[in-house]
């Protein structure tokens, strides 16, 4: 029997961003420099395939520093960033701390510190409990940063009289959701200070723009990514809001619920910033077993961003 036709709209950009590439390269360079084991605090990026691949090379993933042995063991901090207390604790234990925080997250940390030095109370737009939010709030003393998740939170804020305010955002948020929260903040606090340059990173914005382009033309859309990946979850939400009837986050081809994709003729495919291209290919191959697939790449931006390794891991001149 002949297979039914399926037009696949492949979003570009998709998948790895410069911060993720750098973080993975940091772990691999540390393994080369120090040899295994190299300890990594938290998943280096939110993707099980990537984590398992690094484990096979000798990386040991831990959630807290006390899981690493005392002494000069190398410990890598994940791309999401960490509170200041973490590198401080590493120094006390003489661990070799290597920071793989995405430079665009570090930018948010520095902005928060500058606002604090200028006497401003910082309002951070983000998702409670996400490691990036924990890390950003941990750059300052308790109470110096207040978390805001929704427009409703803005109305509930209790601000000390006379307080000067500033806001920052998690880098992986929905562009549209965040715009609503920012508008609410500016409406209630007209004098609030914002970032000099948008905190939501270029990769998050570009991937959401590509999904907005293809989603209205798709019967279904798959985001390749992990459940705990904030930017991947936002892509799924963006697809739904843009009019795609079925949008699902899928880690691997084996996780596809085929009952949701039985009668489709058009499929959008994208990948979160921590999902490798091999998993995108795996998903498309799985559909090709059931459909006569034709693929059209829909590109909305070119990305050529590169972040160098931390200084201590860069090749030494001969």
GROMACS .gro file of C-alpha atoms in nm:
model
  318
    1UNK     CA    1   0.000   0.000   0.000
    2UNK     CA    2   0.122   0.349  -0.080
    3UNK     CA    3   0.189   0.582   0.208
    4UNK     CA    4  -0.016   0.903   0.242
    5UNK     CA    5   0.167   1.229   0.163
    6UNK     CA    6   0.294   1.451   0.443
    7UNK     CA    7   0.438   1.798   0.399
    8UNK     CA    8   0.687   1.877   0.676
    9UNK     CA    9   0.765   2.240   0.749
   10UNK     CA   10   1.105   2.237   0.919
   11UNK     CA   11   1.162   2.549   1.126
   12UNK     CA   12   1.490   2.738   1.110
   13UNK     CA   13   1.652   2.837   1.333
   14UNK     CA   14   1.596   2.538   1.562
   15UNK     CA   15   1.796   2.330   1.806
   16UNK     CA   16   2.128   2.418   1.966
   17UNK     CA   17   2.201   2.782   2.042
   18UNK     CA   18   2.547   2.927   2.103
   19UNK     CA   19   2.510   2.904   2.481
   20UNK     CA   20   2.424   2.534   2.465
   21UNK     CA   21   2.709   2.459   2.225
   22UNK     CA   22   2.949   2.638   2.460
   23UNK     CA   23   2.819   2.453   2.767
   24UNK     CA   24   2.861   2.111   2.605
   25UNK     CA   25   3.205   2.213   2.476
   26UNK     CA   26   3.301   2.319   2.830
   27UNK     CA   27   3.230   1.970   2.968
   28UNK     CA   28   3.413   1.800   2.682
   29UNK     CA   29   3.712   2.036   2.713
   30UNK     CA   30   3.724   1.978   3.091
   31UNK     CA   31   3.722   1.601   3.035
   32UNK     CA   32   4.011   1.643   2.791
   33UNK     CA   33   4.204   1.875   3.025
   34UNK     CA   34   4.150   1.695   3.356
   35UNK     CA   35   4.036   1.348   3.254
   36UNK     CA   36   3.729   1.179   3.402
   37UNK     CA   37   3.549   1.217   3.627
   38UNK     CA   38   3.438   1.574   3.572
   39UNK     CA   39   3.146   1.666   3.798
   40UNK     CA   40   2.862   1.874   3.653
   41UNK     CA   41   2.622   2.049   3.889
   42UNK     CA   42   2.271   2.005   3.747
   43UNK     CA   43   2.206   1.894   3.387
   44UNK     CA   44   2.450   2.094   3.175
   45UNK     CA   45   2.154   2.163   2.944
   46UNK     CA   46   1.801   2.028   2.971
   47UNK     CA   47   1.824   1.732   2.736
   48UNK     CA   48   1.854   1.369   2.842
   49UNK     CA   49   2.022   1.260   2.517
   50UNK     CA   50   2.298   1.518   2.565
   51UNK     CA   51   2.340   1.432   2.933
   52UNK     CA   52   2.366   1.058   2.866
   53UNK     CA   53   2.623   1.122   2.592
   54UNK     CA   54   2.842   1.320   2.830
   55UNK     CA   55   2.799   1.058   3.103
   56UNK     CA   56   2.940   0.800   2.862
   57UNK     CA   57   3.250   1.018   2.824
   58UNK     CA   58   3.307   1.042   3.200
   59UNK     CA   59   3.092   1.332   3.322
   60UNK     CA   60   2.922   1.277   3.658
   61UNK     CA   61   2.603   1.478   3.708
   62UNK     CA   62   2.519   1.596   4.057
   63UNK     CA   63   2.255   1.828   4.198
   64UNK     CA   64   2.455   1.973   4.486
   65UNK     CA   65   2.824   2.037   4.543
   66UNK     CA   66   2.841   1.809   4.846
   67UNK     CA   67   2.800   1.515   4.608
   68UNK     CA   68   3.147   1.588   4.469
   69UNK     CA   69   3.453   1.470   4.668
   70UNK     CA   70   3.668   1.722   4.854
   71UNK     CA   71   3.989   1.829   4.688
   72UNK     CA   72   4.076   1.944   4.339
   73UNK     CA   73   3.794   1.772   4.151
   74UNK     CA   74   3.672   1.978   3.854
   75UNK     CA   75   3.309   2.088   3.886
   76UNK     CA   76   3.122   2.251   3.598
   77UNK     CA   77   2.828   2.484   3.663
   78UNK     CA   78   2.544   2.441   3.413
   79UNK     CA   79   2.444   2.681   3.136
   80UNK     CA   80   2.152   2.806   3.348
   81UNK     CA   81   2.378   2.980   3.600
   82UNK     CA   82   2.409   2.936   3.976
   83UNK     CA   83   2.364   3.150   4.288
   84UNK     CA   84   2.680   3.320   4.415
   85UNK     CA   85   2.678   3.085   4.712
   86UNK     CA   86   2.770   2.791   4.487
   87UNK     CA   87   3.111   2.910   4.356
   88UNK     CA   88   3.182   3.042   4.706
   89UNK     CA   89   3.123   2.695   4.849
   90UNK     CA   90   3.342   2.544   4.574
   91UNK     CA   91   3.630   2.774   4.671
   92UNK     CA   92   3.602   2.675   5.037
   93UNK     CA   93   3.638   2.309   4.938
   94UNK     CA   94   3.924   2.376   4.692
   95UNK     CA   95   3.721   2.239   4.401
   96UNK     CA   96   3.821   2.343   4.049
   97UNK     CA   97   3.513   2.545   3.954
   98UNK     CA   98   3.441   2.591   3.583
   99UNK     CA   99   3.153   2.819   3.491
  100UNK     CA  100   2.952   2.716   3.182
  101UNK     CA  101   2.681   2.976   3.243
  102UNK     CA  102   2.549   3.112   2.914
  103UNK     CA  103   2.696   3.462   2.863
  104UNK     CA  104   2.344   3.595   2.799
  105UNK     CA  105   2.238   3.470   3.144
  106UNK     CA  106   2.551   3.628   3.292
  107UNK     CA  107   2.439   3.955   3.131
  108UNK     CA  108   2.116   3.938   3.332
  109UNK     CA  109   2.316   3.869   3.650
  110UNK     CA  110   2.532   4.176   3.590
  111UNK     CA  111   2.230   4.396   3.520
  112UNK     CA  112   2.066   4.287   3.845
  113UNK     CA  113   2.385   4.369   4.036
  114UNK     CA  114   2.410   4.713   3.875
  115UNK     CA  115   2.049   4.795   3.959
  116UNK     CA  116   2.110   4.683   4.317
  117UNK     CA  117   2.419   4.902   4.349
  118UNK     CA  118   2.208   5.194   4.231
  119UNK     CA  119   1.963   5.129   4.511
  120UNK     CA  120   1.686   4.969   4.305
  121UNK     CA  121   1.462   4.680   4.399
  122UNK     CA  122   1.481   4.425   4.116
  123UNK     CA  123   1.167   4.256   3.983
  124UNK     CA  124   1.258   3.938   3.795
  125UNK     CA  125   1.010   3.806   3.538
  126UNK     CA  126   1.046   3.429   3.526
  127UNK     CA  127   0.925   3.085   3.634
  128UNK     CA  128   0.959   2.992   4.002
  129UNK     CA  129   1.202   2.710   4.064
  130UNK     CA  130   1.367   2.716   3.723
  131UNK     CA  131   1.746   2.690   3.772
  132UNK     CA  132   1.807   3.009   3.577
  133UNK     CA  133   1.570   3.200   3.804
  134UNK     CA  134   1.725   3.045   4.115
  135UNK     CA  135   2.067   3.149   3.988
  136UNK     CA  136   1.967   3.505   3.904
  137UNK     CA  137   1.789   3.563   4.234
  138UNK     CA  138   2.094   3.417   4.409
  139UNK     CA  139   2.319   3.692   4.277
  140UNK     CA  140   2.182   3.927   4.544
  141UNK     CA  141   2.083   3.906   4.908
  142UNK     CA  142   1.743   3.770   5.007
  143UNK     CA  143   1.472   4.027   4.942
  144UNK     CA  144   1.673   4.224   4.686
  145UNK     CA  145   1.495   4.044   4.398
  146UNK     CA  146   1.120   3.978   4.378
  147UNK     CA  147   0.987   3.717   4.135
  148UNK     CA  148   0.700   3.808   3.902
  149UNK     CA  149   0.544   3.532   3.689
  150UNK     CA  150   0.222   3.683   3.552
  151UNK     CA  151   0.039   4.008   3.495
  152UNK     CA  152  -0.176   3.920   3.797
  153UNK     CA  153   0.140   3.903   4.009
  154UNK     CA  154   0.214   4.263   3.913
  155UNK     CA  155  -0.113   4.377   4.067
  156UNK     CA  156  -0.038   4.185   4.388
  157UNK     CA  157   0.310   4.328   4.438
  158UNK     CA  158   0.365   4.508   4.768
  159UNK     CA  159   0.642   4.762   4.715
  160UNK     CA  160   0.795   4.970   4.996
  161UNK     CA  161   0.711   5.339   4.979
  162UNK     CA  162   0.966   5.534   4.779
  163UNK     CA  163   1.140   5.227   4.639
  164UNK     CA  164   1.309   5.271   4.303
  165UNK     CA  165   1.238   4.972   4.076
  166UNK     CA  166   1.403   4.786   3.790
  167UNK     CA  167   1.309   4.470   3.607
  168UNK     CA  168   1.495   4.185   3.439
  169UNK     CA  169   1.373   3.864   3.276
  170UNK     CA  170   1.459   3.499   3.243
  171UNK     CA  171   1.619   3.448   2.900
  172UNK     CA  172   1.390   3.165   2.781
  173UNK     CA  173   1.041   3.310   2.826
  174UNK     CA  174   0.757   3.353   2.580
  175UNK     CA  175   0.817   3.683   2.404
  176UNK     CA  176   0.444   3.762   2.397
  177UNK     CA  177   0.376   3.664   2.759
  178UNK     CA  178   0.671   3.868   2.878
  179UNK     CA  179   0.559   4.171   2.679
  180UNK     CA  180   0.229   4.159   2.867
  181UNK     CA  181   0.400   4.143   3.206
  182UNK     CA  182   0.638   4.426   3.113
  183UNK     CA  183   0.344   4.638   2.998
  184UNK     CA  184   0.170   4.574   3.330
  185UNK     CA  185   0.484   4.673   3.522
  186UNK     CA  186   0.524   4.994   3.324
  187UNK     CA  187   0.156   5.077   3.368
  188UNK     CA  188   0.169   5.037   3.745
  189UNK     CA  189   0.525   5.170   3.790
  190UNK     CA  190   0.591   5.423   3.511
  191UNK     CA  191   0.939   5.508   3.643
  192UNK     CA  192   1.062   5.145   3.645
  193UNK     CA  193   1.401   5.084   3.482
  194UNK     CA  194   1.438   4.812   3.219
  195UNK     CA  195   1.736   4.641   3.060
  196UNK     CA  196   1.943   4.831   2.804
  197UNK     CA  197   1.893   4.538   2.566
  198UNK     CA  198   1.618   4.276   2.574
  199UNK     CA  199   1.694   3.995   2.824
  200UNK     CA  200   1.507   3.723   2.633
  201UNK     CA  201   1.786   3.574   2.426
  202UNK     CA  202   1.817   3.587   2.049
  203UNK     CA  203   1.776   3.208   2.020
  204UNK     CA  204   1.450   3.202   2.213
  205UNK     CA  205   1.310   3.488   2.005
  206UNK     CA  206   1.422   3.340   1.672
  207UNK     CA  207   1.280   2.996   1.743
  208UNK     CA  208   0.946   3.140   1.852
  209UNK     CA  209   0.930   3.357   1.539
  210UNK     CA  210   0.985   3.054   1.315
  211UNK     CA  211   0.708   2.861   1.492
  212UNK     CA  212   0.470   3.155   1.453
  213UNK     CA  213   0.542   3.150   1.080
  214UNK     CA  214   0.462   2.782   1.021
  215UNK     CA  215   0.206   2.696   1.291
  216UNK     CA  216  -0.104   2.843   1.117
  217UNK     CA  217  -0.035   2.621   0.813
  218UNK     CA  218   0.013   2.296   1.007
  219UNK     CA  219  -0.230   2.026   1.114
  220UNK     CA  220   0.017   1.942   1.391
  221UNK     CA  221   0.355   2.058   1.519
  222UNK     CA  222   0.623   1.875   1.713
  223UNK     CA  223   0.876   2.048   1.935
  224UNK     CA  224   1.176   1.822   1.988
  225UNK     CA  225   1.286   1.882   2.345
  226UNK     CA  226   1.271   1.787   2.710
  227UNK     CA  227   0.980   1.839   2.949
  228UNK     CA  228   1.202   2.042   3.184
  229UNK     CA  229   1.326   2.269   2.904
  230UNK     CA  230   1.167   2.612   2.947
  231UNK     CA  231   1.237   2.732   2.595
  232UNK     CA  232   1.095   2.408   2.448
  233UNK     CA  233   0.774   2.437   2.649
  234UNK     CA  234   0.735   2.795   2.531
  235UNK     CA  235   0.765   2.681   2.167
  236UNK     CA  236   0.477   2.439   2.218
  237UNK     CA  237   0.265   2.718   2.370
  238UNK     CA  238   0.353   2.955   2.087
  239UNK     CA  239   0.241   2.697   1.829
  240UNK     CA  240  -0.094   2.652   2.004
  241UNK     CA  241  -0.155   3.025   2.024
  242UNK     CA  242  -0.062   3.069   1.659
  243UNK     CA  243  -0.345   2.836   1.561
  244UNK     CA  244  -0.193   2.489   1.531
  245UNK     CA  245  -0.459   2.233   1.639
  246UNK     CA  246  -0.211   1.982   1.784
  247UNK     CA  247   0.124   2.087   1.931
  248UNK     CA  248   0.331   1.841   2.131
  249UNK     CA  249   0.668   1.836   2.302
  250UNK     CA  250   0.848   1.511   2.218
  251UNK     CA  251   1.186   1.395   2.352
  252UNK     CA  252   1.248   1.105   2.111
  253UNK     CA  253   1.073   0.929   1.824
  254UNK     CA  254   0.981   0.646   2.060
  255UNK     CA  255   0.772   0.895   2.260
  256UNK     CA  256   0.541   0.994   1.972
  257UNK     CA  257   0.175   0.925   2.040
  258UNK     CA  258   0.078   0.821   1.688
  259UNK     CA  259  -0.293   0.847   1.762
  260UNK     CA  260  -0.249   1.225   1.756
  261UNK     CA  261  -0.091   1.223   1.411
  262UNK     CA  262  -0.305   0.972   1.220
  263UNK     CA  263  -0.486   1.203   0.978
  264UNK     CA  264  -0.247   1.492   0.926
  265UNK     CA  265  -0.128   1.627   0.592
  266UNK     CA  266   0.102   1.902   0.717
  267UNK     CA  267   0.345   1.884   1.009
  268UNK     CA  268   0.566   2.150   1.162
  269UNK     CA  269   0.890   2.044   1.327
  270UNK     CA  270   1.119   2.251   1.546
  271UNK     CA  271   1.356   2.186   1.834
  272UNK     CA  272   1.431   2.359   2.160
  273UNK     CA  273   1.767   2.525   2.208
  274UNK     CA  274   1.906   2.226   2.400
  275UNK     CA  275   1.790   1.954   2.155
  276UNK     CA  276   2.049   1.813   1.912
  277UNK     CA  277   1.977   1.787   1.540
  278UNK     CA  278   2.013   1.409   1.546
  279UNK     CA  279   1.685   1.390   1.738
  280UNK     CA  280   1.510   1.609   1.480
  281UNK     CA  281   1.628   1.371   1.208
  282UNK     CA  282   1.507   1.076   1.416
  283UNK     CA  283   1.158   1.227   1.440
  284UNK     CA  284   1.137   1.298   1.066
  285UNK     CA  285   1.260   0.946   0.988
  286UNK     CA  286   0.984   0.805   1.209
  287UNK     CA  287   0.721   0.995   1.012
  288UNK     CA  288   0.884   0.885   0.685
  289UNK     CA  289   0.814   0.525   0.781
  290UNK     CA  290   0.441   0.604   0.783
  291UNK     CA  291   0.410   0.886   0.530
  292UNK     CA  292   0.555   0.992   0.198
  293UNK     CA  293   0.740   1.287   0.345
  294UNK     CA  294   0.848   1.603   0.167
  295UNK     CA  295   1.041   1.859   0.369
  296UNK     CA  296   1.042   2.235   0.328
  297UNK     CA  297   1.270   2.444   0.547
  298UNK     CA  298   1.113   2.769   0.663
  299UNK     CA  299   1.381   3.011   0.775
  300UNK     CA  300   1.312   3.336   0.957
  301UNK     CA  301   1.663   3.433   1.073
  302UNK     CA  302   2.030   3.352   1.029
  303UNK     CA  303   2.231   3.279   1.343
  304UNK     CA  304   2.609   3.316   1.360
  305UNK     CA  305   2.659   3.377   1.732
  306UNK     CA  306   2.965   3.217   1.893
  307UNK     CA  307   3.075   3.220   2.257
  308UNK     CA  308   3.436   3.123   2.340
  309UNK     CA  309   3.525   2.875   2.613
  310UNK     CA  310   3.607   3.003   2.961
  311UNK     CA  311   3.963   3.131   2.973
  312UNK     CA  312   4.091   2.838   3.181
  313UNK     CA  313   3.983   2.590   2.914
  314UNK     CA  314   4.104   2.771   2.604
  315UNK     CA  315   4.399   2.615   2.417
  316UNK     CA  316   4.728   2.749   2.547
  317UNK     CA  317   4.962   2.916   2.293
  318UNK     CA  318   5.263   2.706   2.206
   0.00000   0.00000   0.00000
